[in-house]
Every structure is written in structure tokens, then in C-alpha cells.
mmCIF file of C-alpha atoms (C1' of nucleotides) in Angstrom:
data_model
loop_
_atom_site.group_PDB
_atom_site.id
_atom_site.type_symbol
_atom_site.label_atom_id
_atom_site.label_comp_id
_atom_site.label_asym_id
_atom_site.label_seq_id
_atom_site.Cartn_x
_atom_site.Cartn_y
_atom_site.Cartn_z
ATOM 1 C CA VAL A 2 151.256 -59.901 43.442
ATOM 2 C CA GLU A 3 150.043 -62.948 45.338
ATOM 3 C CA TRP A 4 146.284 -63.476 45.552
ATOM 4 C CA THR A 5 144.298 -65.815 47.769
ATOM 5 C CA VAL A 6 141.084 -67.416 46.522
ATOM 6 C CA TYR A 7 139.204 -68.498 49.634
ATOM 7 C CA VAL A 8 136.578 -71.185 49.016
ATOM 8 C CA ASP A 9 133.876 -71.752 51.630
ATOM 9 C CA LEU A 10 131.197 -74.380 50.990
ATOM 10 C CA ASP A 11 127.689 -73.169 51.853
ATOM 11 C CA ALA A 12 125.728 -74.979 54.597
ATOM 12 C CA PHE A 13 128.224 -77.766 54.059
ATOM 13 C CA TYR A 14 126.741 -80.753 55.922
ATOM 14 C CA VAL A 15 123.300 -79.932 54.541
ATOM 15 C CA GLY A 16 124.797 -79.639 51.062
ATOM 16 C CA CYS A 17 126.353 -83.105 51.349
ATOM 17 C CA GLU A 18 122.962 -84.602 52.270
ATOM 18 C CA VAL A 19 120.934 -82.680 49.708
ATOM 19 C CA ARG A 20 123.178 -83.737 46.842
ATOM 20 C CA ASP A 21 122.392 -87.364 47.773
ATOM 21 C CA ARG A 22 118.668 -86.609 48.166
ATOM 22 C CA PRO A 23 117.772 -83.872 45.661
ATOM 23 C CA GLU A 24 114.136 -83.934 46.793
ATOM 24 C CA LEU A 25 115.332 -82.057 49.909
ATOM 25 C CA GLU A 26 116.345 -79.038 47.835
ATOM 26 C CA GLY A 27 114.550 -75.926 49.086
ATOM 27 C CA LYS A 28 113.337 -77.647 52.278
ATOM 28 C CA PRO A 29 114.118 -76.729 55.891
ATOM 29 C CA VAL A 30 116.811 -79.327 56.604
ATOM 30 C CA LEU A 31 118.662 -79.502 59.925
ATOM 31 C CA ILE A 32 121.678 -81.715 60.623
ATOM 32 C CA GLY A 33 121.815 -82.936 64.211
ATOM 33 C CA PRO A 34 120.198 -85.331 66.654
ATOM 34 C CA ASP A 35 116.427 -85.321 66.005
ATOM 35 C CA PRO A 36 114.898 -83.883 69.200
ATOM 36 C CA SER A 37 111.617 -85.724 68.627
ATOM 37 C CA LYS A 38 113.552 -88.970 69.137
ATOM 38 C CA GLY A 39 113.977 -88.109 72.804
ATOM 39 C CA PRO A 40 115.474 -85.339 74.908
ATOM 40 C CA SER A 41 118.888 -84.313 73.716
ATOM 41 C CA ARG A 42 121.596 -81.903 74.790
ATOM 42 C CA GLY A 43 122.802 -81.712 71.211
ATOM 43 C CA VAL A 44 123.092 -78.723 68.915
ATOM 44 C CA VAL A 45 122.355 -78.055 65.258
ATOM 45 C CA LEU A 46 125.445 -78.783 63.179
ATOM 46 C CA SER A 47 124.222 -77.281 59.935
ATOM 47 C CA ALA A 48 121.027 -75.568 58.795
ATOM 48 C CA SER A 49 119.737 -75.190 55.240
ATOM 49 C CA TYR A 50 118.962 -71.671 54.074
ATOM 50 C CA PRO A 51 115.171 -72.260 54.220
ATOM 51 C CA ALA A 52 115.652 -73.330 57.871
ATOM 52 C CA ARG A 53 117.825 -70.252 58.513
ATOM 53 C CA ALA A 54 115.098 -68.047 57.091
ATOM 54 C CA ARG A 55 112.999 -69.168 60.053
ATOM 55 C CA GLY A 56 115.694 -68.452 62.620
ATOM 56 C CA ALA A 57 117.492 -71.786 62.941
ATOM 57 C CA ARG A 58 121.271 -71.571 63.158
ATOM 58 C CA SER A 59 124.127 -73.988 63.554
ATOM 59 C CA ALA A 60 125.290 -74.351 67.187
ATOM 60 C CA MET A 61 121.723 -73.721 68.358
ATOM 61 C CA PRO A 62 120.354 -76.302 70.840
ATOM 62 C CA VAL A 63 118.244 -78.723 68.845
ATOM 63 C CA HIS A 64 115.159 -78.267 71.005
ATOM 64 C CA ARG A 65 115.240 -74.544 70.265
ATOM 65 C CA ALA A 66 115.574 -75.174 66.513
ATOM 66 C CA ALA A 67 112.662 -77.635 66.672
ATOM 67 C CA GLU A 68 110.542 -74.910 68.246
ATOM 68 C CA LEU A 69 111.362 -72.492 65.459
ATOM 69 C CA VAL A 70 111.038 -75.043 62.666
ATOM 70 C CA PRO A 71 108.599 -77.746 63.798
ATOM 71 C CA ASP A 72 108.373 -79.248 60.297
ATOM 72 C CA ALA A 73 112.141 -79.428 59.828
ATOM 73 C CA ILE A 74 113.656 -82.492 58.190
ATOM 74 C CA TRP A 75 116.230 -83.790 60.661
ATOM 75 C CA ILE A 76 119.220 -85.768 59.434
ATOM 76 C CA PRO A 77 121.741 -87.313 61.832
ATOM 77 C CA PRO A 78 125.323 -86.268 60.979
ATOM 78 C CA ASP A 79 127.479 -88.599 58.881
ATOM 79 C CA PHE A 80 130.991 -87.293 59.476
ATOM 80 C CA GLU A 81 132.668 -89.910 57.322
ATOM 81 C CA LYS A 82 130.617 -88.718 54.378
ATOM 82 C CA TYR A 83 131.502 -85.073 55.070
ATOM 83 C CA GLU A 84 135.179 -85.936 55.333
ATOM 84 C CA ARG A 85 135.015 -87.723 51.971
ATOM 85 C CA VAL A 86 133.323 -84.738 50.343
ATOM 86 C CA ALA A 87 135.864 -82.352 51.888
ATOM 87 C CA GLU A 88 138.573 -84.471 50.302
ATOM 88 C CA GLU A 89 136.772 -84.168 46.952
ATOM 89 C CA LEU A 90 137.116 -80.390 47.161
ATOM 90 C CA ARG A 91 140.830 -80.609 48.002
ATOM 91 C CA THR A 92 141.389 -83.039 45.138
ATOM 92 C CA LEU A 93 139.553 -80.766 42.728
ATOM 93 C CA LEU A 94 141.711 -77.814 43.748
ATOM 94 C CA ARG A 95 144.983 -79.749 43.798
ATOM 95 C CA GLY A 96 144.286 -80.888 40.264
ATOM 96 C CA ARG A 97 144.261 -77.250 39.161
ATOM 97 C CA TYR A 98 146.599 -75.308 41.440
ATOM 98 C CA PRO A 99 150.017 -75.984 42.978
ATOM 99 C CA VAL A 100 149.342 -74.290 46.342
ATOM 100 C CA VAL A 101 146.194 -75.478 48.125
ATOM 101 C CA LEU A 102 145.622 -74.801 51.823
ATOM 102 C CA PRO A 103 143.088 -77.055 53.586
ATOM 103 C CA LEU A 104 141.755 -74.789 56.324
ATOM 104 C CA SER A 105 138.792 -76.635 57.818
ATOM 105 C CA ILE A 106 136.357 -79.325 56.780
ATOM 106 C CA ASP A 107 134.427 -76.876 54.598
ATOM 107 C CA GLU A 108 137.061 -74.328 53.630
ATOM 108 C CA ALA A 109 140.162 -74.355 51.478
ATOM 109 C CA ALA A 110 142.240 -71.634 49.892
ATOM 110 C CA VAL A 111 144.305 -71.431 46.726
ATOM 111 C CA VAL A 112 147.301 -69.108 46.515
ATOM 112 C CA LEU A 113 147.972 -67.634 43.076
ATOM 113 C CA ASP A 114 151.382 -66.190 42.373
ATOM 114 C CA ARG A 115 152.081 -63.303 39.983
ATOM 115 C CA THR A 116 148.551 -62.442 39.029
ATOM 116 C CA ASP A 117 146.057 -59.588 39.226
ATOM 117 C CA GLY A 118 142.551 -59.100 40.547
ATOM 118 C CA ALA A 119 140.824 -59.698 37.216
ATOM 119 C CA GLU A 120 142.654 -62.957 36.655
ATOM 120 C CA ALA A 121 142.016 -64.037 40.270
ATOM 121 C CA ARG A 122 138.310 -63.378 39.789
ATOM 122 C CA ARG A 123 138.266 -65.552 36.668
ATOM 123 C CA GLU A 124 139.920 -68.364 38.657
ATOM 124 C CA ALA A 125 137.284 -67.970 41.384
ATOM 125 C CA GLU A 126 134.508 -68.225 38.794
ATOM 126 C CA GLU A 127 136.100 -71.321 37.323
ATOM 127 C CA ILE A 128 136.434 -72.935 40.781
ATOM 128 C CA GLN A 129 132.861 -72.095 41.686
ATOM 129 C CA GLY A 130 131.601 -73.590 38.428
ATOM 130 C CA ALA A 131 133.657 -76.748 38.884
ATOM 131 C CA VAL A 132 132.440 -77.171 42.470
ATOM 132 C CA ARG A 133 128.879 -76.833 41.256
ATOM 133 C CA ALA A 134 129.299 -79.158 38.247
ATOM 134 C CA GLU A 135 131.589 -81.821 39.700
ATOM 135 C CA LEU A 136 130.768 -81.748 43.417
ATOM 136 C CA ARG A 137 127.179 -80.535 43.091
ATOM 137 C CA LEU A 138 127.782 -78.099 45.931
ATOM 138 C CA SER A 139 127.432 -74.357 46.339
ATOM 139 C CA ALA A 140 130.558 -72.395 47.230
ATOM 140 C CA SER A 141 131.052 -68.817 48.318
ATOM 141 C CA ILE A 142 134.396 -67.353 47.341
ATOM 142 C CA GLY A 143 136.414 -64.415 48.636
ATOM 143 C CA VAL A 144 139.363 -63.103 46.644
ATOM 144 C CA ALA A 145 142.027 -60.766 48.058
ATOM 145 C CA THR A 146 145.751 -60.265 48.435
ATOM 146 C CA HIS A 147 145.646 -61.393 52.094
ATOM 147 C CA ARG A 148 144.090 -64.533 53.514
ATOM 148 C CA THR A 149 142.192 -62.817 56.341
ATOM 149 C CA VAL A 150 140.594 -60.354 53.923
ATOM 150 C CA ALA A 151 139.767 -63.171 51.506
ATOM 151 C CA LYS A 152 138.039 -65.062 54.316
ATOM 152 C CA ILE A 153 136.008 -62.020 55.353
ATOM 153 C CA ALA A 154 135.130 -61.500 51.692
ATOM 154 C CA SER A 155 133.928 -65.119 51.401
ATOM 155 C CA ASP A 156 131.557 -64.492 54.327
ATOM 156 C CA ARG A 157 130.167 -61.472 52.509
ATOM 157 C CA ALA A 158 129.758 -63.575 49.357
ATOM 158 C CA LYS A 159 127.376 -66.042 51.020
ATOM 159 C CA PRO A 160 125.551 -67.838 49.664
ATOM 160 C CA GLY A 161 126.970 -68.698 46.316
ATOM 161 C CA GLY A 162 128.639 -65.396 45.436
ATOM 162 C CA ILE A 163 132.116 -64.079 44.704
ATOM 163 C CA VAL A 164 133.572 -60.973 46.351
ATOM 164 C CA VAL A 165 136.885 -59.540 45.167
ATOM 165 C CA VAL A 166 138.758 -56.953 47.255
ATOM 166 C CA SER A 167 141.530 -54.979 45.578
ATOM 167 C CA PRO A 168 144.694 -54.315 47.603
ATOM 168 C CA ASP A 169 144.060 -50.572 47.802
ATOM 169 C CA GLY A 170 140.394 -51.097 48.599
ATOM 170 C CA ILE A 171 140.868 -53.193 51.754
ATOM 171 C CA ALA A 172 140.225 -50.433 54.327
ATOM 172 C CA GLU A 173 137.217 -49.196 52.406
ATOM 173 C CA PHE A 174 135.784 -52.717 52.099
ATOM 174 C CA LEU A 175 136.213 -53.420 55.808
ATOM 175 C CA ALA A 176 135.180 -49.997 57.132
ATOM 176 C CA PRO A 177 131.401 -50.531 57.486
ATOM 177 C CA LEU A 178 131.642 -54.083 58.843
ATOM 178 C CA PRO A 179 131.183 -54.834 62.557
ATOM 179 C CA VAL A 180 134.387 -55.765 64.423
ATOM 180 C CA ARG A 181 132.840 -59.211 64.891
ATOM 181 C CA ALA A 182 133.344 -59.853 61.166
ATOM 182 C CA ILE A 183 137.086 -60.229 61.821
ATOM 183 C CA PRO A 184 138.161 -63.845 62.397
ATOM 184 C CA GLY A 185 139.401 -64.092 65.967
ATOM 185 C CA VAL A 186 137.017 -61.453 67.299
ATOM 186 C CA GLY A 187 134.414 -63.413 69.223
ATOM 187 C CA PRO A 188 131.834 -62.411 71.830
ATOM 188 C CA LYS A 189 134.376 -61.405 74.528
ATOM 189 C CA THR A 190 136.639 -59.319 72.330
ATOM 190 C CA GLU A 191 133.651 -57.730 70.672
ATOM 191 C CA ALA A 192 132.248 -56.773 74.082
ATOM 192 C CA ARG A 193 135.582 -55.231 75.131
ATOM 193 C CA LEU A 194 135.711 -53.192 71.952
ATOM 194 C CA VAL A 195 132.080 -52.109 72.153
ATOM 195 C CA GLU A 196 132.633 -50.975 75.763
ATOM 196 C CA ARG A 197 135.109 -48.512 74.314
ATOM 197 C CA GLY A 198 132.682 -47.394 71.660
ATOM 198 C CA ILE A 199 134.313 -49.411 68.888
ATOM 199 C CA ARG A 200 131.601 -51.163 66.909
ATOM 200 C CA THR A 201 132.770 -51.061 63.315
ATOM 201 C CA ILE A 202 136.089 -51.678 61.661
ATOM 202 C CA SER A 203 136.299 -48.012 60.632
ATOM 203 C CA GLU A 204 136.072 -47.091 64.326
ATOM 204 C CA LEU A 205 138.806 -49.601 65.007
ATOM 205 C CA ALA A 206 140.996 -47.989 62.348
ATOM 206 C CA ALA A 207 140.614 -44.627 64.110
ATOM 207 C CA THR A 208 141.620 -46.000 67.537
ATOM 208 C CA PRO A 209 145.126 -45.503 68.992
ATOM 209 C CA VAL A 210 146.606 -48.971 69.427
ATOM 210 C CA ALA A 211 148.475 -48.467 72.714
ATOM 211 C CA PRO A 212 145.467 -48.490 75.073
ATOM 212 C CA LEU A 213 143.955 -51.416 73.203
ATOM 213 C CA ARG A 214 147.068 -53.491 73.919
ATOM 214 C CA ARG A 215 146.203 -53.433 77.612
ATOM 215 C CA TRP A 216 143.062 -55.439 76.885
ATOM 216 C CA LEU A 217 143.901 -57.432 73.817
ATOM 217 C CA GLY A 218 147.675 -57.927 73.942
ATOM 218 C CA ARG A 219 149.438 -58.244 70.637
ATOM 219 C CA PHE A 220 146.180 -58.993 68.874
ATOM 220 C CA ALA A 221 145.464 -55.254 69.175
ATOM 221 C CA ASP A 222 148.260 -54.396 66.736
ATOM 222 C CA GLU A 223 147.023 -56.980 64.292
ATOM 223 C CA LEU A 224 143.452 -55.711 64.473
ATOM 224 C CA VAL A 225 144.299 -52.055 63.964
ATOM 225 C CA ALA A 226 146.680 -52.816 61.101
ATOM 226 C CA LEU A 227 143.978 -54.852 59.377
ATOM 227 C CA ALA A 228 141.395 -52.111 59.953
ATOM 228 C CA LYS A 229 143.741 -49.608 58.335
ATOM 229 C CA GLY A 230 144.045 -51.833 55.298
ATOM 230 C CA HIS A 231 147.448 -53.386 56.059
ATOM 231 C CA PRO A 232 146.766 -56.951 57.155
ATOM 232 C CA ARG A 233 149.499 -59.156 58.514
ATOM 233 C CA ALA A 234 150.613 -61.848 56.067
ATOM 234 C CA ILE A 235 149.875 -65.400 57.241
ATOM 235 C CA PRO A 236 152.482 -68.043 56.457
ATOM 236 C CA SER A 237 151.239 -70.777 54.139
ATOM 237 C CA GLU A 238 152.815 -73.843 55.741
ATOM 238 C CA VAL A 239 150.300 -76.195 57.234
ATOM 239 C CA GLY A 240 151.812 -78.076 60.167
ATOM 240 C CA GLY A 241 150.779 -81.464 61.462
ATOM 241 C CA PRO A 242 148.018 -81.884 64.036
ATOM 242 C CA GLN A 243 148.674 -80.662 67.594
ATOM 243 C CA LEU A 244 146.253 -82.782 69.586
ATOM 244 C CA ARG A 245 143.586 -85.420 69.377
ATOM 245 C CA SER A 246 140.738 -85.732 71.835
ATOM 246 C CA ALA A 247 137.675 -87.808 72.612
ATOM 247 C CA ASP A 248 134.766 -86.008 74.270
ATOM 248 C CA ARG A 249 131.670 -87.267 75.999
ATOM 249 C CA THR A 250 128.780 -85.177 77.207
ATOM 250 C CA PHE A 251 126.605 -87.146 79.597
ATOM 251 C CA ALA A 252 122.840 -87.321 79.212
ATOM 252 C CA GLY A 253 122.628 -85.901 82.739
ATOM 253 C CA ASP A 254 125.260 -84.119 84.814
ATOM 254 C CA VAL A 255 127.501 -86.487 86.775
ATOM 255 C CA GLU A 256 128.155 -86.156 90.504
ATOM 256 C CA ASP A 257 129.974 -89.443 90.945
ATOM 257 C CA LEU A 258 133.657 -89.871 90.131
ATOM 258 C CA ALA A 259 133.154 -93.582 89.466
ATOM 259 C CA VAL A 260 130.801 -92.824 86.578
ATOM 260 C CA LEU A 261 133.541 -90.772 84.941
ATOM 261 C CA GLN A 262 136.154 -93.443 85.588
ATOM 262 C CA GLU A 263 133.914 -96.070 84.012
ATOM 263 C CA VAL A 264 133.915 -94.421 80.587
ATOM 264 C CA LEU A 265 137.685 -93.862 80.432
ATOM 265 C CA PRO A 266 138.532 -97.227 78.818
ATOM 266 C CA GLU A 267 136.072 -96.678 75.977
ATOM 267 C CA MET A 268 137.251 -93.090 75.426
ATOM 268 C CA SER A 269 140.910 -94.123 75.525
ATOM 269 C CA ALA A 270 140.232 -96.851 72.988
ATOM 270 C CA ARG A 271 138.463 -94.412 70.698
ATOM 271 C CA LEU A 272 141.350 -91.971 70.965
ATOM 272 C CA TRP A 273 143.923 -94.674 70.379
ATOM 273 C CA ALA A 274 142.070 -95.860 67.275
ATOM 274 C CA ALA A 275 142.187 -92.301 65.907
ATOM 275 C CA LEU A 276 145.955 -92.169 66.460
ATOM 276 C CA GLN A 277 146.426 -95.532 64.759
ATOM 277 C CA ARG A 278 144.312 -94.484 61.808
ATOM 278 C CA GLU A 279 146.495 -91.426 61.308
ATOM 279 C CA ARG A 280 149.738 -93.180 62.235
ATOM 280 C CA LEU A 281 150.551 -90.751 65.001
ATOM 281 C CA LYS A 282 152.490 -91.160 68.206
ATOM 282 C CA ALA A 283 151.762 -89.074 71.285
ATOM 283 C CA ALA A 284 153.693 -88.322 74.473
ATOM 284 C CA SER A 285 151.220 -86.452 76.636
ATOM 285 C CA VAL A 286 147.832 -87.261 78.128
ATOM 286 C CA GLY A 287 145.268 -84.833 79.471
ATOM 287 C CA VAL A 288 141.756 -84.804 80.842
ATOM 288 C CA VAL A 289 139.332 -81.903 80.753
ATOM 289 C CA LEU A 290 136.287 -81.636 82.990
ATOM 290 C CA ARG A 291 133.557 -79.333 81.839
ATOM 291 C CA TRP A 292 131.403 -78.541 84.856
ATOM 292 C CA SER A 293 127.681 -77.898 84.670
ATOM 293 C CA ASP A 294 128.321 -74.127 84.715
ATOM 294 C CA PHE A 295 130.460 -74.567 81.570
ATOM 295 C CA THR A 296 133.725 -73.675 83.299
ATOM 296 C CA ARG A 297 136.592 -76.094 82.706
ATOM 297 C CA THR A 298 139.367 -77.793 84.599
ATOM 298 C CA HIS A 299 142.342 -79.264 82.773
ATOM 299 C CA ARG A 300 145.088 -81.633 83.958
ATOM 300 C CA SER A 301 147.821 -83.020 81.723
ATOM 301 C CA ARG A 302 151.084 -84.893 82.034
ATOM 302 C CA THR A 303 153.930 -85.305 79.579
ATOM 303 C CA ILE A 304 155.841 -88.560 79.662
ATOM 304 C CA PRO A 305 159.381 -89.227 78.412
ATOM 305 C CA HIS A 306 158.338 -91.809 75.816
ATOM 306 C CA ALA A 307 155.606 -92.385 73.263
ATOM 307 C CA LEU A 308 152.366 -93.767 74.646
ATOM 308 C CA THR A 309 152.248 -97.525 74.206
ATOM 309 C CA GLY A 310 148.552 -98.281 73.967
ATOM 310 C CA PRO A 311 145.014 -97.472 75.054
ATOM 311 C CA GLU A 312 145.598 -99.052 78.477
ATOM 312 C CA GLU A 313 148.396 -96.602 79.227
ATOM 313 C CA VAL A 314 146.259 -93.689 78.015
ATOM 314 C CA GLY A 315 143.447 -94.895 80.285
ATOM 315 C CA ARG A 316 145.742 -95.377 83.291
ATOM 316 C CA LEU A 317 147.263 -91.900 83.026
ATOM 317 C CA ALA A 318 143.871 -90.342 82.337
ATOM 318 C CA ASP A 319 142.452 -92.030 85.432
ATOM 319 C CA ARG A 320 145.249 -90.636 87.591
ATOM 320 C CA LEU A 321 144.734 -87.117 86.210
ATOM 321 C CA LEU A 322 140.968 -87.410 86.567
ATOM 322 C CA ARG A 323 141.205 -88.412 90.226
ATOM 323 C CA ALA A 324 143.622 -85.557 90.939
ATOM 324 C CA ALA A 325 141.446 -82.998 89.168
ATOM 325 C CA TRP A 326 138.355 -84.292 90.948
ATOM 326 C CA SER A 327 139.827 -84.229 94.446
ATOM 327 C CA GLU A 328 141.393 -80.793 93.940
ATOM 328 C CA GLU A 329 138.483 -79.086 92.247
ATOM 329 C CA GLN A 330 135.135 -80.778 92.715
ATOM 330 C CA ARG A 331 134.458 -79.672 96.278
ATOM 331 C CA ALA A 332 135.447 -76.080 95.545
ATOM 332 C CA ARG A 333 133.376 -75.941 92.391
ATOM 333 C CA GLY A 334 130.425 -77.637 94.034
ATOM 334 C CA ARG A 335 129.113 -78.635 90.626
ATOM 335 C CA PRO A 336 128.583 -81.842 88.693
ATOM 336 C CA VAL A 337 130.386 -82.659 85.467
ATOM 337 C CA ARG A 338 128.725 -82.139 82.127
ATOM 338 C CA THR A 339 131.455 -83.234 79.703
ATOM 339 C CA LEU A 340 134.595 -85.323 80.055
ATOM 340 C CA SER A 341 137.413 -85.126 77.502
ATOM 341 C CA VAL A 342 140.513 -87.237 77.161
ATOM 342 C CA ARG A 343 143.238 -85.816 74.980
ATOM 343 C CA VAL A 344 146.709 -86.655 73.773
ATOM 344 C CA GLU A 345 149.312 -84.127 72.684
ATOM 345 C CA HIS A 346 152.919 -83.912 71.510
ATOM 346 C CA LEU A 347 151.978 -85.736 68.347
ATOM 347 C CA ARG A 348 154.587 -87.046 65.933
ATOM 348 C CA PRO A 349 154.294 -89.208 62.850
ATOM 349 C CA ALA A 350 154.894 -92.838 63.749
ATOM 350 C CA GLN A 351 157.712 -94.579 61.887
ATOM 351 C CA GLY A 352 156.926 -96.778 58.979
ATOM 352 C CA ARG A 353 154.506 -96.215 56.191
ATOM 353 C CA GLN A 354 153.448 -92.707 55.461
ATOM 354 C CA GLY A 355 150.090 -91.859 56.923
ATOM 355 C CA ARG A 356 147.595 -89.378 55.589
ATOM 356 C CA LEU A 357 149.125 -86.437 57.385
ATOM 357 C CA ASP A 358 148.587 -84.300 54.318
ATOM 358 C CA ARG A 359 144.850 -84.373 54.709
ATOM 359 C CA TYR A 360 144.792 -81.212 56.782
ATOM 360 C "C1'" DT B 25 114.224 -76.327 77.555
ATOM 361 C "C1'" DC B 26 121.074 -73.719 77.328
ATOM 362 C "C1'" DT B 27 125.277 -74.453 75.000
ATOM 363 C "C1'" DG B 28 128.408 -81.146 70.675
ATOM 364 C "C1'" DG B 29 132.657 -82.856 69.405
ATOM 365 C "C1'" DG B 30 136.051 -81.871 67.634
ATOM 366 C "C1'" DG B 31 140.108 -78.504 66.921
ATOM 367 C "C1'" DT B 32 143.672 -73.923 66.909
ATOM 368 C "C1'" DC B 33 146.488 -70.334 69.010
ATOM 369 C "C1'" DC B 34 147.868 -67.204 72.844
ATOM 370 C "C1'" DT B 35 149.359 -65.974 77.591
ATOM 371 C "C1'" DA B 36 151.743 -66.463 81.837
ATOM 372 C "C1'" DG B 37 154.505 -68.301 85.612
ATOM 373 C "C1'" DG B 38 157.960 -71.578 87.089
ATOM 374 C "C1'" DA B 39 161.715 -74.877 86.125
ATOM 375 C "C1'" DC B 40 165.807 -75.297 84.044
ATOM 376 C "C1'" DC B 41 169.735 -74.240 80.996
ATOM 377 C "C1'" DC B 42 173.589 -71.514 78.947
ATOM 378 C "C1'" DT C 27 176.294 -61.308 98.576
ATOM 379 C "C1'" DC C 28 173.630 -60.431 94.935
ATOM 380 C "C1'" DT C 29 171.724 -61.468 90.880
ATOM 381 C "C1'" DG C 30 172.356 -60.452 83.787
ATOM 382 C "C1'" DG C 31 169.710 -61.814 79.774
ATOM 383 C "C1'" DG C 32 167.999 -65.065 76.677
ATOM 384 C "C1'" DG C 33 165.951 -69.367 75.541
ATOM 385 C "C1'" DT C 34 162.884 -73.727 75.870
ATOM 386 C "C1'" DC C 35 159.651 -76.766 78.022
ATOM 387 C "C1'" DC C 36 155.744 -77.732 80.999
ATOM 388 C "C1'" DT C 37 151.209 -76.795 82.902
ATOM 389 C "C1'" DA C 38 146.778 -74.322 83.290
ATOM 390 C "C1'" DG C 39 143.507 -71.419 81.499
ATOM 391 C "C1'" DG C 40 141.089 -68.487 77.997
ATOM 392 C "C1'" DA C 41 139.208 -67.125 73.540
ATOM 393 C "C1'" DC C 42 137.839 -68.565 69.313
ATOM 394 C "C1'" DC C 43 136.562 -71.483 65.068
ATOM 395 C "C1'" DC C 44 133.932 -75.094 62.233
#
DNA sequence: TCTGGGGTCCTAGGACCC
DNA sequence: TCTGGGGTCCTAGGACCC
């Protein structure tokens, strides 16, 4: 049987900082823009467990976290560092196992062929020990015969534990958990399920799938199968990236098209640099306006050739931005909070191999 | 005192093709 | 005069994840 060992690094950004500054161990550390340095619309990117004990969470507005934890130690994010550390984890795993799936900056999975639960648990223990000894980081690990179950198990193992789910114990393991524990069930889907009296996975398992399809589409079949202990297998191939984007949230909401147009050259340059770094070509440009009420408008255009440079990205983005603005702004009657420029239809550029294997 | 800056995948209608 | 069945691509929007 094939087993998946799902490795999830605990409070990852905090962990990267604490291993460089051991004196921070056990302290309420928050990664994000320090709100005492001026008003910010930023959010917490990572919170240490002592900070979590006082209610701070990642994705929480920083001013709210500062209220809850006034003596927090704030550290501005250093994404290059986190990317390097993420690569350390992948290297560690690739040195030991033939099939390693990089799943996000702080998660990776190993697929073990022809093994059993006891052996898979020993591998998880060995990985956890190596991550602690060599990376000086804490990992939570879920072990199961299906990736989705292994991921859910890794959540239950936090922080620093190992949870193994046997193939015939899947339904029993999932039964008491809230539907929200399933990856892909967010606030909206949870609300739809709860409206129908479905709060836990055991209640989901007891629900006829046909009526659920009306609300959830094909996802309904997947959910009920998982709840009954028969998860869908997820293919292991990791494709190349689908899009790259540059985002900018303004310090104050913007009511003037010209202000948006002004930042396009800088954003296009940033985006182009990212493509160059990864040796990618793109053949589609898009802009996204996030209005002050958090709704979004998207315009994109595909062109019959690869984009030639940041100027072309900027030119096309400007055209799309003006169209989106004239068609939508009056009707929305709201200023813009965030502007994004994105490129899609990515392909590896010719020539030397880039680092497409990173993700 | 609301909610970053990245990303992924799915759906749905229309164009267009065989 | 009426109108198949299947497929892909494009665009816009939505939900979700780290």
C-alpha cells in the first residue's frame, strides 16, 4: 500500500526567526508590519504559540493583534529567508526519499510505496527528528494512505506531534471533526452545510449526496466519499506555475484612476523581474481591482505571442485598467483598495533550465 | 481600528471547430 | 428549415489556501 507522510512546519515564519535568535524561544513573537511604527493595513503572517495563547492568529489585522498582545515582539517578514529554509526542508526530504511533493512554503509530503502503517510511522519519526536536528524547526506530521487524510492528520498533530490514520480507521478518525477541518471547506461552504444541520464529518457521512450537489457541485461527491472513509486519490504530478502577480494595497483607498495608472510601471517591472528570475514566458495580462468593500473586478487579455517586456505588460495593463474603471467604478461607487497586475499562460522560456522544480 | 501578497482550482457561457 | 454531440479556448467570477 502507498502511504503519504505529510510534513507541516509549525508557526513557520516564526520558527525561521527564532532559530536565528534563540533568545526569542517561548516569547510572544509576531511576524508582520509593526503597528507601533505607524498605522498599517497589514495582517499577522505568523504567530508564535505563546502569542496564540493570548488570542493572536495569522491573518489577523496587526492592530488587533497588538491590542491582544501589547508586549509582542514584532519582526518584519523576510520572505527570501523563508524561501531558503523551505528549500532546506525539500533538500532534506529529497536526500532520503524518491517521491517528494512540495505543497506550499511550509508543507511537503513524501509518498512511500509498498509499506505499512508501522513503517510509515517510523519514517515520520525519523523525518521529525531530522527536521529538529538539522533544520532546528518543529514539524507536525500526518501519516495516512491518502494525501487529504494525511493533511488533516497533520493539523491534528500540531504542534510537534505525529498522527497516523490506518486505512480502515479513516471514517472513525474523521467522524468527530467539524466539516471545516476538510481542506477546501472554508467559511462559505461550512455555512451552507451548517444551514442543513451538517456540522461534523459524521453528519456529512450520513447525508444523501444528491441534494448536496445542488449547492456544492461535484465537490459534494468528494466530501461525502471522504466522510465515509473513501477519499479520492490525488495525482502526484506537480505542474508548473499557472500565474504570477504583483499586488499593491494602498495606504488609503484610491478614488482617482491616475493614481492607479501611476503605479503600473513599477508593478509591471516587479512582475517582469519575477518572470525573468524563474525563466518563464507569459502570454496573457490581467488586472484585478479590489474595491473598498472587498469585492473584485477582473479584466484580462490573451495575446498571440509571448510578452516582450515590462513596457508591454504595463501598456496592456493600463488598457485593461481603464476599461475596468470606466465600466465598473461608477456602478460600484467605491474607491479601490488593492490593485493587482497578473500574467498567465506561463511557459518555460527557452535556454537554460530555470528552477521550475522548486514548487 | 477590518481583512497582505501571493497563489490554486472550479464553474459557466460564448466562440469556434470537427 | 432546423439544428447533433463533443471538444477546446477565452473571459469573469467565486471559494479557498498559506
